[in-house]
């Protein structure tokens, strides 16, 4: 069997950065016979090549469940028994495909859809109000400007008056307002994934969060077990353990290497980018999580064929902007798993450039560089004196 992949001039340019020179571009496809087909080339030749011809070479079969009998039959999904439990649905910034992201309207819509959890982000204003907002600045999604940490929440020009650009226009919710929503009797089953942005001072943020959490009735049993802290940088681990010891912790990111090295011992869940889990190392990491009893969540999964792939991986949670889409699909899978599952192929794993190893490596390096620029080197994580004293 032979297949041809075409590389455009632009694709060659994208792959010929200095960090990648001399590296090996490799995609591996396993067929039903156990033989592996491989495509390799050095990046110095990419500009001269218009196609890669894949030739069969003997190789032990990969454990990754990516088998098809032929590339032309890639949409024919192997039959498999339905997993006992299909992934939970967590609304990414709420039901953000339909409502302004990170607003009470978006959170409420996700809960109405039937989502088991909502995911949102936190920043702290200049006057110590914890707000639910993704970006460190207001410009992208609101009618205002400025860095959140430099703006007051209260006052005539406070952020309490800011509204979203997207309709229906909404206010920015505070952490306290969001907790109040989750404390309503009808919502006390909903989990709350708090994405802790690295622009925050972790000690200050977690102290403020604790004050709000501990002010709720029966918070230790009704609220605290439902909160999952999502941490990008290892600097935040010590503060989370000291200030919010009752909250579960997860790593958020796209690097299995970082997850293993810095977060494995202190987190019982891992929130990984969907793309990172498509790689060979991603497959290995999925198996490690399952063996260790660690929860695995994937984001941001918005396409039905990606949702189905996450189901095949047996992840615990799908984080999506399209809560209703996943919930409807999940309901259909529960009715007839094989029929519904067979409608979604896997060829996108080979035809989507961003799932190729060089792109995944580049994205991971870029993300780590950004995080270290904001919050410091990953290895400079000695406990601050205040935490040492109080521990």
XYZ file of C-alpha atoms in Angstrom:
391
model
C 0.000 0.000 0.000
C 1.306 3.458 -0.866
C -0.053 6.911 -0.144
C 1.109 10.381 -1.163
C 0.964 13.509 0.988
C 1.462 16.890 -0.712
C 3.387 19.631 1.077
C 2.771 23.143 -0.175
C 5.504 25.792 -0.348
C 3.852 27.559 2.595
C 3.839 24.339 4.593
C 7.510 23.850 3.853
C 8.250 27.396 4.964
C 6.359 26.822 8.210
C 8.348 23.696 8.956
C 11.773 25.123 8.175
C 12.291 27.308 11.247
C 15.739 27.301 12.759
C 14.717 25.223 15.776
C 13.455 22.473 13.522
C 16.366 22.291 11.055
C 17.843 18.844 10.849
C 14.913 17.362 12.748
C 12.828 14.515 11.467
C 9.243 14.968 10.295
C 7.428 11.761 10.889
C 3.889 10.441 10.656
C 3.082 6.848 11.383
C 0.054 4.894 10.214
C -0.638 1.346 11.305
C -2.739 -0.920 9.097
C -4.710 -3.976 10.100
C -1.872 -6.395 9.389
C 0.358 -4.901 12.056
C 2.765 -3.364 9.542
C 3.557 0.309 9.947
C 3.829 2.841 7.186
C 6.161 5.723 7.802
C 6.974 9.021 6.117
C 10.233 10.739 7.005
C 12.208 13.617 5.610
C 14.712 16.153 6.854
C 13.390 19.685 6.907
C 16.257 20.993 4.772
C 14.644 19.165 1.847
C 11.075 20.337 2.407
C 11.334 23.283 0.024
C 12.469 20.984 -2.776
C 9.832 18.348 -2.167
C 6.256 18.512 -3.355
C 5.254 15.121 -2.018
C 6.170 12.477 0.497
C 5.843 8.849 -0.543
C 5.113 6.510 2.308
C 6.782 3.103 2.079
C 6.092 0.062 4.173
C 8.671 -0.956 6.740
C 8.455 -3.713 9.354
C 7.854 -2.388 12.827
C 6.120 -3.693 15.963
C 2.503 -2.544 16.066
C 1.890 0.599 18.079
C -0.468 0.358 21.054
C -2.194 3.520 19.862
C -5.705 2.587 18.681
C -5.381 4.244 15.287
C -5.760 1.168 13.070
C -7.529 1.012 9.744
C -7.280 -1.533 6.947
C -6.357 1.142 4.442
C -6.058 4.907 4.363
C -8.873 5.054 1.839
C -11.101 3.335 4.382
C -10.146 5.611 7.250
C -13.733 6.576 7.947
C -14.560 2.963 8.705
C -14.262 2.902 12.486
C -13.448 -0.441 14.126
C -16.260 -1.864 16.169
C -15.859 -1.408 19.883
C -17.980 -1.913 22.927
C -19.405 1.237 24.417
C -17.414 2.530 27.394
C -19.224 2.037 30.672
C -19.340 5.772 31.246
C -19.170 8.358 28.486
C -17.271 11.588 29.241
C -18.867 14.310 31.309
C -19.662 17.612 29.625
C -18.076 20.769 31.025
C -18.910 24.089 29.454
C -15.774 25.948 28.349
C -16.398 29.445 29.725
C -19.967 28.212 29.905
C -22.016 27.576 26.774
C -19.765 30.085 25.058
C -20.706 29.157 21.498
C -24.147 30.675 22.107
C -23.614 33.264 24.840
C -20.844 35.716 25.728
C -18.013 33.740 27.280
C -17.479 33.748 31.038
C -20.811 35.331 31.903
C -23.625 34.190 34.163
C -25.826 33.807 31.077
C -23.264 31.444 29.559
C -22.864 29.462 32.784
C -26.624 29.165 33.230
C -27.095 28.027 29.631
C -24.517 25.256 30.058
C -26.254 24.087 33.219
C -29.654 24.162 31.473
C -28.206 22.079 28.653
C -27.283 19.452 31.219
C -23.541 20.032 31.594
C -22.024 18.405 34.652
C -19.518 21.221 35.063
C -18.486 24.684 33.976
C -14.987 25.963 33.325
C -14.002 29.585 33.826
C -10.990 31.802 34.477
C -10.027 34.132 37.315
C -8.235 37.451 37.655
C -8.127 39.957 40.530
C -9.003 43.644 40.243
C -6.986 46.458 41.813
C -9.499 46.608 44.680
C -9.315 42.865 45.420
C -12.388 41.565 43.618
C -11.988 38.171 41.958
C -13.618 38.259 38.523
C -14.390 35.567 35.977
C -12.505 36.594 32.856
C -10.121 34.884 30.456
C -7.782 37.599 29.201
C -5.642 39.788 31.462
C -7.054 42.804 29.576
C -10.615 43.826 28.732
C -10.358 44.777 25.044
C -11.113 41.534 23.207
C -14.549 40.775 24.619
C -15.866 43.961 26.265
C -16.678 47.600 25.572
C -13.856 48.754 27.861
C -10.064 48.720 27.970
C -7.193 48.210 30.370
C -5.538 45.520 32.449
C -7.870 43.932 34.990
C -5.260 44.094 37.748
C -5.027 47.870 37.220
C -8.777 48.533 37.181
C -11.110 48.834 40.153
C -14.285 46.826 40.273
C -16.218 49.359 42.338
C -16.858 53.004 41.575
C -18.221 55.166 38.802
C -15.590 53.925 36.341
C -15.385 50.461 37.849
C -15.500 47.220 35.896
C -18.911 46.460 37.344
C -20.265 48.725 34.582
C -18.399 46.982 31.749
C -20.472 44.969 29.265
C -19.625 42.329 26.681
C -19.411 43.140 22.991
C -21.210 39.944 22.040
C -24.982 39.903 22.329
C -26.864 39.565 24.533
C -24.669 42.067 26.356
C -23.669 40.841 29.793
C -21.778 42.068 32.840
C -18.541 40.465 33.974
C -19.423 38.089 36.824
C -17.452 37.978 40.031
C -16.236 34.783 41.637
C -18.696 35.417 44.475
C -21.623 35.683 42.042
C -20.578 32.493 40.300
C -20.300 30.631 43.591
C -23.772 31.895 44.512
C -25.090 30.449 41.237
C -23.542 27.077 42.028
C -24.927 27.124 45.566
C -28.522 27.253 44.361
C -30.189 23.967 45.343
C -30.835 23.010 41.717
C -27.157 23.555 40.807
C -25.411 21.794 43.670
C -24.387 18.915 41.419
C -22.399 21.160 39.042
C -18.610 21.058 39.235
C -16.538 24.228 38.924
C -13.210 24.166 37.086
C -11.328 27.364 37.968
C -8.596 28.149 35.438
C -5.989 30.070 37.434
C -4.293 32.491 35.071
C -0.573 33.014 35.583
C -0.873 36.805 35.760
C -2.264 36.373 39.284
C -0.367 36.623 42.551
C -1.248 33.124 43.809
C -1.126 33.955 47.512
C -3.402 36.962 47.115
C -5.815 35.180 44.771
C -6.209 32.029 46.841
C -6.733 33.986 50.062
C -9.546 35.956 48.412
C -11.078 32.797 46.981
C -10.994 31.098 50.382
C -12.846 34.001 51.998
C -15.667 33.651 49.473
C -15.806 29.859 49.607
C -15.736 29.692 53.417
C -18.589 32.210 53.658
C -21.033 29.725 52.094
C -23.258 27.524 54.277
C -21.928 23.980 54.614
C -19.163 24.890 52.201
C -16.888 22.050 53.264
C -19.342 19.427 52.056
C -21.577 21.248 49.569
C -19.109 23.450 47.678
C -15.434 22.626 48.248
C -15.536 19.075 46.798
C -16.880 20.481 43.524
C -14.071 22.987 42.926
C -11.143 21.975 40.750
C -8.209 24.369 40.513
C -6.576 24.393 37.093
C -2.878 25.302 37.303
C -0.563 26.118 34.407
C 2.630 26.888 36.309
C 4.260 24.868 39.128
C 4.783 28.067 41.111
C 1.077 27.940 42.016
C 1.110 24.460 43.538
C 2.499 25.350 46.970
C 0.071 28.242 47.381
C -2.894 26.119 46.307
C -1.983 23.415 48.800
C -1.493 25.942 51.605
C -4.450 28.277 51.000
C -7.049 25.982 49.417
C -6.096 22.494 50.638
C -9.682 21.285 50.304
C -9.796 21.960 46.543
C -8.698 19.337 44.080
C -5.924 20.363 41.699
C -5.306 19.766 38.024
C -2.586 20.635 35.580
C -3.756 22.600 32.541
C -1.599 22.572 29.457
C -0.421 20.825 26.340
C 2.741 19.093 27.526
C 2.712 15.554 28.938
C 6.376 16.131 29.837
C 5.537 19.129 32.038
C 2.566 17.278 33.505
C 4.769 14.378 34.557
C 7.749 16.381 35.802
C 6.063 19.159 37.768
C 2.459 18.175 38.512
C 2.019 14.419 38.649
C 2.442 13.964 42.411
C 0.275 16.931 43.411
C -2.642 16.699 40.978
C -5.372 14.116 40.645
C -6.610 15.447 37.300
C -5.009 16.625 34.073
C -6.685 19.037 31.674
C -4.870 18.574 28.381
C -5.299 20.164 24.988
C -6.948 17.806 22.520
C -4.037 18.171 20.108
C -1.476 17.109 22.701
C -3.331 13.838 23.198
C -3.164 12.913 19.498
C 0.602 12.348 19.588
C 2.428 9.145 20.493
C 3.430 10.697 23.817
C -0.170 11.771 24.307
C -1.284 8.182 23.871
C 1.297 7.075 26.430
C 0.152 9.778 28.834
C -3.471 8.691 28.477
C -2.480 5.169 29.458
C -0.467 6.454 32.425
C -3.424 8.468 33.708
C -5.713 5.474 33.432
C -3.259 3.178 35.216
C -2.727 5.684 38.041
C -6.402 6.549 38.467
C -5.843 10.156 37.390
C -8.768 11.961 35.777
C -8.165 13.090 32.201
C -9.962 16.041 30.640
C -9.503 17.401 27.111
C -10.098 20.883 25.723
C -11.414 22.604 23.698
C -13.333 19.905 21.843
C -15.849 21.525 19.505
C -16.084 19.254 16.447
C -18.184 16.062 16.541
C -15.400 13.896 15.077
C -13.031 15.219 17.741
C -15.646 14.497 20.398
C -15.929 10.921 19.149
C -12.159 10.518 19.227
C -12.113 11.713 22.846
C -14.754 9.085 23.588
C -12.512 6.395 22.088
C -9.714 7.616 24.333
C -12.040 7.080 27.311
C -11.343 10.491 28.792
C -13.315 11.545 31.838
C -14.371 15.011 30.717
C -14.892 16.791 27.407
C -14.559 20.561 27.789
C -16.412 22.294 24.977
C -17.931 25.577 23.832
C -20.779 23.551 22.295
C -22.331 21.929 25.341
C -25.598 21.004 23.642
C -23.781 19.416 20.696
C -21.799 17.070 22.924
C -24.736 16.300 25.207
C -26.982 15.425 22.242
C -24.234 13.280 20.741
C -23.627 11.554 24.061
C -27.319 10.753 24.362
C -27.271 9.232 20.876
C -24.170 7.172 21.707
C -25.853 5.816 24.803
C -28.690 4.618 22.578
C -26.591 3.028 19.794
C -22.859 3.397 20.281
C -21.715 1.439 17.235
C -24.089 3.104 14.784
C -23.369 6.646 15.949
C -19.657 6.068 16.469
C -19.199 4.668 12.964
C -20.335 7.993 11.493
C -17.182 9.741 12.680
C -13.861 8.876 11.103
C -10.283 9.470 12.177
C -8.608 10.686 9.029
C -8.475 14.199 10.488
C -5.611 12.974 12.690
C -3.446 12.791 9.548
C -4.915 15.603 7.489
C -4.822 18.315 10.174
C -1.374 19.988 10.265
C -1.741 21.214 13.846
C -1.840 17.591 15.028
C 1.547 16.824 13.438
C 4.389 16.337 15.902
C 6.506 19.331 14.760
C 3.583 21.688 15.237
C 2.744 20.217 18.636
C 6.359 20.601 19.755
C 6.470 24.201 18.537
C 3.212 25.079 20.286
C 4.349 23.499 23.541
C 7.663 25.380 23.469
C 5.889 28.649 22.743
C 3.422 28.107 25.592
C 6.185 27.302 28.092
C 8.148 30.384 27.036
C 5.070 32.554 27.592
C 4.309 31.052 31.004
C 7.889 31.457 32.193
C 8.004 35.040 30.957
C 4.944 35.866 33.073
C 5.448 33.720 36.177
C 9.141 32.817 36.156
C 11.151 29.685 35.292
C 9.437 26.387 36.036
C 12.393 25.182 38.065
C 12.502 28.297 40.279
C 9.680 27.121 42.506
C 11.133 27.167 46.020
C 8.487 27.732 48.674
C 8.118 31.378 49.729
C 9.022 32.040 53.391
C 5.410 32.849 54.316
C 4.223 29.470 53.110
C 7.111 27.661 54.808
C 6.321 29.338 58.121
C 2.605 28.626 58.035
C 2.765 25.091 56.641
